[in-house]
XYZ file of C-alpha atoms in Angstrom:
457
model
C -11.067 -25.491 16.911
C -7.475 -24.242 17.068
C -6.353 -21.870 14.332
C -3.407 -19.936 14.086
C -2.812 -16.881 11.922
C 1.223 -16.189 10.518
C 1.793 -12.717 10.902
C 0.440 -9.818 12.885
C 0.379 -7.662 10.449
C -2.951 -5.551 9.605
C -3.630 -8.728 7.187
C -3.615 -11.355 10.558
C -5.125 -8.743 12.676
C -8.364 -8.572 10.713
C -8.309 -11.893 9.943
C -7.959 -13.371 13.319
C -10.519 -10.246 14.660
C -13.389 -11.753 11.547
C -12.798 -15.525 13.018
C -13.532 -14.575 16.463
C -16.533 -12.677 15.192
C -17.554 -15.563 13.063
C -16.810 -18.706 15.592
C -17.193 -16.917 19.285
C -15.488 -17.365 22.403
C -15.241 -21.190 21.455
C -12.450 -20.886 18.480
C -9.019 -21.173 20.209
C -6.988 -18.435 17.967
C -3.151 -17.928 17.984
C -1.281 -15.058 16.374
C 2.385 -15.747 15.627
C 4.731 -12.724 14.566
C 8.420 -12.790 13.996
C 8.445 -8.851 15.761
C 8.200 -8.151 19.169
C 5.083 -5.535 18.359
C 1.990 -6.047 16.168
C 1.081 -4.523 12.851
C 3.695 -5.353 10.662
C 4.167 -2.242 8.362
C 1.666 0.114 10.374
C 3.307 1.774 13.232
C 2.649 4.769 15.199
C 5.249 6.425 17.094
C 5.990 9.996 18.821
C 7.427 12.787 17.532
C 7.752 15.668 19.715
C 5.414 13.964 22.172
C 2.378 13.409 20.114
C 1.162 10.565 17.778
C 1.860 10.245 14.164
C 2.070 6.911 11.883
C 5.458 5.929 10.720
C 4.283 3.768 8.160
C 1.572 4.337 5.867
C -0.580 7.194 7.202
C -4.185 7.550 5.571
C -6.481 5.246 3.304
C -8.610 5.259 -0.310
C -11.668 7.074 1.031
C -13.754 5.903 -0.854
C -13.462 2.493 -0.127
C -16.158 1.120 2.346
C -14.138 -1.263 4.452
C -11.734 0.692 6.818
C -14.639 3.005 8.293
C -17.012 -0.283 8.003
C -14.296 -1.871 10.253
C -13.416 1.599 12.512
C -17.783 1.233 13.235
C -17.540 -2.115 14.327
C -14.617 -1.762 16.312
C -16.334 1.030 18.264
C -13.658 3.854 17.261
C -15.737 5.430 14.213
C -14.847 8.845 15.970
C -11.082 8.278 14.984
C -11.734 9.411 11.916
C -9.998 12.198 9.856
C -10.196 13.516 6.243
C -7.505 15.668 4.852
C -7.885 19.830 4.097
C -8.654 19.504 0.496
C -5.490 20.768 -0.474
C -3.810 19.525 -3.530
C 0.049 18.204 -4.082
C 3.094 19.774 -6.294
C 5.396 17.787 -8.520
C 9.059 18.446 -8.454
C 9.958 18.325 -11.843
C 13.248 20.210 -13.797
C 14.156 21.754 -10.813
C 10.922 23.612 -10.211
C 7.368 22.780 -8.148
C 4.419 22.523 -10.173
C 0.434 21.580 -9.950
C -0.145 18.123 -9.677
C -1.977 17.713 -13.074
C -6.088 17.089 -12.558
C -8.008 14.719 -14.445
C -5.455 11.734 -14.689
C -5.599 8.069 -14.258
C -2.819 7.210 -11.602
C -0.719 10.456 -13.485
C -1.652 8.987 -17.059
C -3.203 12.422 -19.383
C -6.833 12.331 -20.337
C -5.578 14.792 -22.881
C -2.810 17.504 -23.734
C -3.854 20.161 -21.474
C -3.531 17.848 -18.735
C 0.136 17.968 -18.564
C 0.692 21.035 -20.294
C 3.422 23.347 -17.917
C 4.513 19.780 -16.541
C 6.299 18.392 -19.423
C 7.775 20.032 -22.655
C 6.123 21.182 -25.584
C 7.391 18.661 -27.746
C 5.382 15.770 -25.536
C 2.025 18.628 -25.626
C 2.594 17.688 -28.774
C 2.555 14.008 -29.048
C 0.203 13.719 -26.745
C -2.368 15.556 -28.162
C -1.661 13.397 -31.717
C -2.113 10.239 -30.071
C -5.365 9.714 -30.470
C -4.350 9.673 -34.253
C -1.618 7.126 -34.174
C -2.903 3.391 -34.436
C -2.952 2.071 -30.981
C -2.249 -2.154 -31.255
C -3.262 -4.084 -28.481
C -4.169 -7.611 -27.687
C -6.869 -7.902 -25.148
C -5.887 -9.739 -22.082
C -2.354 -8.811 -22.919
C -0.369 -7.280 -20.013
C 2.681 -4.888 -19.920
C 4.467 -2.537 -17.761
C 2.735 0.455 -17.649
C 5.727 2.367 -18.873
C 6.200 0.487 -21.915
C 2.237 1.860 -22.697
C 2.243 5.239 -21.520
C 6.066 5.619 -22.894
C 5.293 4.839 -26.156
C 1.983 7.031 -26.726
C 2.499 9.658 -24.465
C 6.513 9.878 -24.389
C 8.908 9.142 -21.561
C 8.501 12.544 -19.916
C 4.920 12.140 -19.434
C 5.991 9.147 -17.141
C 8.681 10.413 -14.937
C 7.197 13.621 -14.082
C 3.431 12.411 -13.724
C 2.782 9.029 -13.817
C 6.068 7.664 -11.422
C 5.967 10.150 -8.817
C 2.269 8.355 -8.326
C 3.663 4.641 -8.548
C 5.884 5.833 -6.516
C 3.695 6.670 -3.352
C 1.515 3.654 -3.928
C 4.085 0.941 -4.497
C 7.680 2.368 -3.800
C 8.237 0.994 -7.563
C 8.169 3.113 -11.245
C 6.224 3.008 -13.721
C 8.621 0.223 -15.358
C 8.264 -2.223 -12.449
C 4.561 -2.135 -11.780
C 2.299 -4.284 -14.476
C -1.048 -2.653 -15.471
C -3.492 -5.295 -14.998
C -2.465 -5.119 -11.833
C -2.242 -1.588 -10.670
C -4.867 -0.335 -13.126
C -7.315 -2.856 -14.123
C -9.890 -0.610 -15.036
C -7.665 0.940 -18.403
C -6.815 -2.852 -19.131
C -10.464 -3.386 -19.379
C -11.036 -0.319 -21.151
C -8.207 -1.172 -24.237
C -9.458 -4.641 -23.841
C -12.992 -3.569 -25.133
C -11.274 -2.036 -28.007
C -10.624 1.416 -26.963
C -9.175 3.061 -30.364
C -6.211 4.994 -28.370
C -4.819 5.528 -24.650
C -6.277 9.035 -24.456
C -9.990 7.198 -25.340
C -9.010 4.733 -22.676
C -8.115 6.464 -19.904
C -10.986 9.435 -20.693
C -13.580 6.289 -20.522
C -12.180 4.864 -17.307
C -11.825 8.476 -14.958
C -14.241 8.301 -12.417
C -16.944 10.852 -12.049
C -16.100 14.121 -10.444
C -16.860 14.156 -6.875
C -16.444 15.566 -3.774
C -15.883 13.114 -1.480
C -12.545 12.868 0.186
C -10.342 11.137 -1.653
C -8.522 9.932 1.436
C -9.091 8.970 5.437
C -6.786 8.749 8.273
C -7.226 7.894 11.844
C -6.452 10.910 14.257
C -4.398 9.706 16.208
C -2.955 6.879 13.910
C -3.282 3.222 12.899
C -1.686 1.693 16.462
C -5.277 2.890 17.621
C -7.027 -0.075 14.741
C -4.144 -2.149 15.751
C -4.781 -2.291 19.303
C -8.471 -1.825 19.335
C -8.578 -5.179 16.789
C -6.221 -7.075 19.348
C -8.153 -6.314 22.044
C -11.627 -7.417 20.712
C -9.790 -10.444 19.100
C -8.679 -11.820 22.852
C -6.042 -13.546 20.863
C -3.140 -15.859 22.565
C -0.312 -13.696 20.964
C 2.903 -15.365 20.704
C 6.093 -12.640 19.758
C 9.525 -12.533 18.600
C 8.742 -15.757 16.857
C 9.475 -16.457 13.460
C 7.990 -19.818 12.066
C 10.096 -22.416 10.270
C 8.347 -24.066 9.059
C 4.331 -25.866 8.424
C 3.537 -29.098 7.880
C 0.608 -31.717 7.427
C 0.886 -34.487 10.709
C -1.948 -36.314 10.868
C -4.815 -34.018 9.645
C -4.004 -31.144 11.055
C -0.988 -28.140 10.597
C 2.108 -28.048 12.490
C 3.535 -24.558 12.675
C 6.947 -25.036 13.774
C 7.883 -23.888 16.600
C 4.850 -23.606 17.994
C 2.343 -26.184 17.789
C 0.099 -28.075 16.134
C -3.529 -26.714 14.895
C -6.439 -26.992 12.899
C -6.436 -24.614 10.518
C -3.915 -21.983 9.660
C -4.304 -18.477 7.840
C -0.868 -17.427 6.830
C -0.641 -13.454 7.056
C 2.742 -13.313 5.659
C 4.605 -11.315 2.875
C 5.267 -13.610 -0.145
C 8.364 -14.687 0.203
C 8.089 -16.318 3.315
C 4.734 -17.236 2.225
C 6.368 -19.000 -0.790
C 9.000 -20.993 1.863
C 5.629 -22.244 3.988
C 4.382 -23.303 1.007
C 7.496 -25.118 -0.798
C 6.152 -28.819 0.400
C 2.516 -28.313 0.831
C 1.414 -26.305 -2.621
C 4.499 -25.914 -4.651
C 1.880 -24.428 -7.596
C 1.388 -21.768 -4.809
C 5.081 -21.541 -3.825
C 6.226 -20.788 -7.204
C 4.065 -18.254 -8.195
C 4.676 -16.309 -4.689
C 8.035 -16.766 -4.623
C 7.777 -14.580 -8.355
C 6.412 -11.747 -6.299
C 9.635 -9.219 -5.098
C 9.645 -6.616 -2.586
C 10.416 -2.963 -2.763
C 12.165 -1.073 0.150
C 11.834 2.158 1.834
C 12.553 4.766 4.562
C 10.409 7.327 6.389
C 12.033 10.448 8.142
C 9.142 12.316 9.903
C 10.237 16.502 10.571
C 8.915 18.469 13.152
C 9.082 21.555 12.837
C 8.754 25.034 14.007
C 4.887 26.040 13.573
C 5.696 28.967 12.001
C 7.803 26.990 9.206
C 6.459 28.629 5.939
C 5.872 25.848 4.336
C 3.973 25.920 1.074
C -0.115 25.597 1.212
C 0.108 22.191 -0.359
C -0.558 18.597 1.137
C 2.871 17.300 -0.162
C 5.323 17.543 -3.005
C 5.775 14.265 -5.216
C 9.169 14.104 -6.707
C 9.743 13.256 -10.690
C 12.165 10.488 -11.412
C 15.918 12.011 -13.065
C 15.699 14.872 -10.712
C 18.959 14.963 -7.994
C 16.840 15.151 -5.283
C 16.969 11.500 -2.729
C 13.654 12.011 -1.465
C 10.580 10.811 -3.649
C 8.184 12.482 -1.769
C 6.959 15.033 0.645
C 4.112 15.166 3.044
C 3.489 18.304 4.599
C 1.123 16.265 7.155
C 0.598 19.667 9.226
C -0.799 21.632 6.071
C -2.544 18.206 4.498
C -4.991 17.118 7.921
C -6.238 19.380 10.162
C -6.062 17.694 13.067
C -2.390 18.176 13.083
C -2.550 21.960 12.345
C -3.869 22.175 15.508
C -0.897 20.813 17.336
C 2.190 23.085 18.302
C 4.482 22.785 15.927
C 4.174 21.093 11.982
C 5.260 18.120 10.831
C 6.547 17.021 7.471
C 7.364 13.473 6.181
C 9.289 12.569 4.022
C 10.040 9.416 1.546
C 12.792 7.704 -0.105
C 13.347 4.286 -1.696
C 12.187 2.955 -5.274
C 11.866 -0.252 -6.148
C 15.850 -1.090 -7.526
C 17.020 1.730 -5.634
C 18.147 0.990 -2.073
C 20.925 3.769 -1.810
C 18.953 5.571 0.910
C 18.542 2.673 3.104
C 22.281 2.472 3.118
C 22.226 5.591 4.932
C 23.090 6.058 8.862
C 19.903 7.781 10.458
C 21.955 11.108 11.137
C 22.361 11.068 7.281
C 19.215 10.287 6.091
C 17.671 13.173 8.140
C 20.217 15.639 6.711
C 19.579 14.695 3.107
C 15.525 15.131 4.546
C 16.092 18.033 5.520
C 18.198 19.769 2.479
C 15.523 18.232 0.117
C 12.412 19.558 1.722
C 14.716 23.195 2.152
C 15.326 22.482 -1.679
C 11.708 21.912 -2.543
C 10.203 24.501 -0.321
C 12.809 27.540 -0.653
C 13.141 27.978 3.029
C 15.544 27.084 5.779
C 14.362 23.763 7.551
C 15.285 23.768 10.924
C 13.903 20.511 12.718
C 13.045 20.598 16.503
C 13.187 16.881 16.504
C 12.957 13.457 13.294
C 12.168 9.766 13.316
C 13.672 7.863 10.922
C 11.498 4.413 10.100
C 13.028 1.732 7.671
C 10.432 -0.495 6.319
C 13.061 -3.544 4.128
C 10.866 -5.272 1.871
C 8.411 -3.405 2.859
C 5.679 -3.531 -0.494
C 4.713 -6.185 -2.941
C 5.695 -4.873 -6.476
C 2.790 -5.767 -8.776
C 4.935 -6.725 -11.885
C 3.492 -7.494 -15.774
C 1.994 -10.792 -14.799
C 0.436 -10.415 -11.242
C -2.851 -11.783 -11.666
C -2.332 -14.708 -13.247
C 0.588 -15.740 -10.210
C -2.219 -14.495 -7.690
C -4.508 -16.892 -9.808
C -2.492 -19.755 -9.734
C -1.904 -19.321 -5.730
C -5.559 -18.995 -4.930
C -6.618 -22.307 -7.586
C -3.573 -24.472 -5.798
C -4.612 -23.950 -2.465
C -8.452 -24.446 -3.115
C -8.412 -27.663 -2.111
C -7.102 -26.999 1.317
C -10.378 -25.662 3.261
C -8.341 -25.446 6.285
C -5.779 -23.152 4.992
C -5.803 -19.484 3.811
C -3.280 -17.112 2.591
C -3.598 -13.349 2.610
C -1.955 -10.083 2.300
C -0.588 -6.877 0.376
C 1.069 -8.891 -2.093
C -2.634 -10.413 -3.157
C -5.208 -7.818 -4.535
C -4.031 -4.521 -3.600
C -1.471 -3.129 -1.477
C -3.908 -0.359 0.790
C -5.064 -0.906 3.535
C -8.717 -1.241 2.253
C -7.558 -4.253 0.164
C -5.755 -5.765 2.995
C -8.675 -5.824 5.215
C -11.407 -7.068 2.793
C -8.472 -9.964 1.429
C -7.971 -10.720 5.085
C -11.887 -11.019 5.429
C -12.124 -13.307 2.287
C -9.454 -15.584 4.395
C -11.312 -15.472 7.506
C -14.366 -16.727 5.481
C -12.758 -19.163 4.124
C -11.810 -20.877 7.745
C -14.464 -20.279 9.368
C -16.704 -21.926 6.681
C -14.946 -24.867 6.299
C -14.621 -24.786 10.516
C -18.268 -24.664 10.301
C -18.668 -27.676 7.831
C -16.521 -29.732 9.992
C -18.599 -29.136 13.529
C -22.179 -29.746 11.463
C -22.598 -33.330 10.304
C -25.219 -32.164 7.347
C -22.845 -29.212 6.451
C -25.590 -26.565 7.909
C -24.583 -23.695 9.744
């Protein structure tokens, strides 16, 4: 069988790595990617000699399926958990606590926030619970139309969108909370008499357990261990044009005809592959936009004194450019250890594409005066990277699962075609690899139908 997977991405990757595993040496795969490198918005690069991820850099913990997948792949000793240190907020011109005990920055109560925002939204927050709370189960909003309106505006741009803001590259106004927070949907949908009720009933437990993984010495190691194992025929600097039904199988313009076809791809260019096969599917991808961003990574002098934090996440309204700073070198301890620290450092919101606009030389100056802002220090960098990821995450809008819905029931007739990706059920890596699975599942099933004449594996 002859199956090619759009997009080499960490989506493709796993997906084309779980078909092998499923179909053996027998299944002729194909990975087609429109860059001339693999991993689509992972990348590790070198600054100041040594290894560190230019893209997303570390995982949800807690999550079972990126160590599942490090075991298999034989590289389990890769990794890393971060120092236990806890983040700042920039907020009114000073640094302050990253508030404990709150759903994606969303209060479980007054004291929560209290020192964050003023005493005027202590205030309303701690009457909410009072104030009748109307909601229509099912319903879906943006989450700052919710948290806005019983919590106050403050409470969102100094705790909940610096959060957003690391996960999605949106605000709290862009990102839809069925979507991004499904368990607090559930929660007011069982009739949860106010938002403080709701979001105290959906916290986890406390725990110890890390909250986050990385791989020491960054994702290209996943990337090129899943290549490897995959024996893939990888075909580069190819961008397809288009796909098409001939005869009972898929042509994938320009490069061949096949079997089956898992398309890896963000949603817009999903939506375009789809335009004359599922338009159902089309439509409801092509609804999905795309937020922008840039990385500058710092290094530094070792004895920078930087703060004894793992990063400071910036409040929206505040003059800063940067939304966020990781002080890698203080937040995992395998980068301690190197010779000098590095720090890096975000900018781009969903809507906001001023920084990308930037020449490198100027982007790394406005880095560099924001972290010396932040921090109180002089910043004096021995070397930076700058990384522009355009359209680089899905923005879950008001609205997402139901267009996810209506992709996944149009294309359920199609046994020998699968979609998947960051713009489907999360945008981690986690949820990338066990969506890519699902796809891989899908194929090889129907694969597996096809080659047994009584349907029996």
């Amino acid at each position: 069988m002859r199956i090619a997977v759009v997009g080499a991405g960490i989506s493709g990757l796993v997906s084309a790595f779980r078909l092998r595993q499923t179909l053996g040496a027998a299944a002729d795969l194909t990975v087609i990617e429109g860059r001339g490198r693999l991993g689509g918005v992972l990348r590790t690069g070198l600054v100041g000699g040594e290894p560190v991820d230019l893209g997303a850099e570390a995982f949800v913990g807690r999550r079972p399926e990126v160590p599942a997948l490090l075991r298999e792949l034989g590289i389990a000793d890769q990794l890393v958990h971060p120092a236990g240190l806890r983040p700042l907020i920039w907020a009114a011109g000073h640094t302050h606590p990253l508030p404990e005990r709150t759903l994606m920055g969303i209060p479980s109560g007054p004291d929560t926030v209290a020192g964050l925002v003023d005493a005027e939204t202590v205030a309303r927050i701690a009457g909410e619970p009072t104030r009748l709370l109307s909601w229509r189960p099912g319903a879906d909003i943006d989450v700052y139309s919710l948290v806005a309106d019983r919590f106050g505006a403050q409470t969102v741009a100094r705790s909940v969108d610096p959060l957003l803001g690391g996960v999605y590259a949106g605000m709290a106004s862009s990102i839809g909370l069925r979507a991004a927070l499904p368990a607090l949907a559930t929660a007011l949908d069982r009739g949860a008499t106010s938002l403080t009720a709701a979001v105290s009933a959906t916290l986890p437990p406390p725990s110890d357990a890390p909250v986050f993984g990385a791989l020491r010495d960054g994702y290209g190691v996943l990337l090129r261990a899943l290549a490897e194992q995959t024996a893939a025929h990888t075909v580069r600097d190819t961008a397809v044009e288009a796909l098409s039904r001939v005869s009972g199988r898929w042509r994938v313009d320009p490069v061949g005809e096949f079997d089956a076809v898992v398309l890896a791809t963000p949603a817009p260019v999903t939506a375009r592959l789809l335009a004359g096969i599922a338009p159902v599917a089309a439509r409801a991808a092509a609804g999905i936009e795309l937020s922008s961003s840039a990385l500058v990574v710092l290094e530094l002098p070792k004895d920078t004194p930087l703060p004894p934090n793992s990063g400071v996440l910036v409040a929206t309204g505040e003059s800063l450019r940067a939304k966020a700073f990781t002080l890698s070198s203080r937040k995992w301890t395998h980068l301690a250890a190197r010779d000098t620290a590095v720090v890096r450092v975000s900018f781009g919101r969903f809507g906001d594409d001023s920084a990308l606009a930037l020449p490198d030389d100027d982007l790394v100056a406005a880095a560099t005066a924001d972290l010396a802002t932040v921090t109180g220090v002089p910043i004096v960098p021995l070397s930076a990277a700058v990384q522009r990821w355009p359209g680089g995450l899905a923005q879950y809008a008001p609205g997402h699962t139901e267009r996810v819905a209506e992709i996944e029931s149009d294309l359920k007739g199609f046994g020998d075609l699968a979609v998947t990706g960051a713009y489907l059920h999360g945008v981690g890596v986690p949820a990338c690899v066990a969506a890519a699975t699902t796809a891989a599942h899908h194929i090889a099933t129907a694969a597996t139908d096809t080659a047994s004449p009584t349907g029996a594996p």
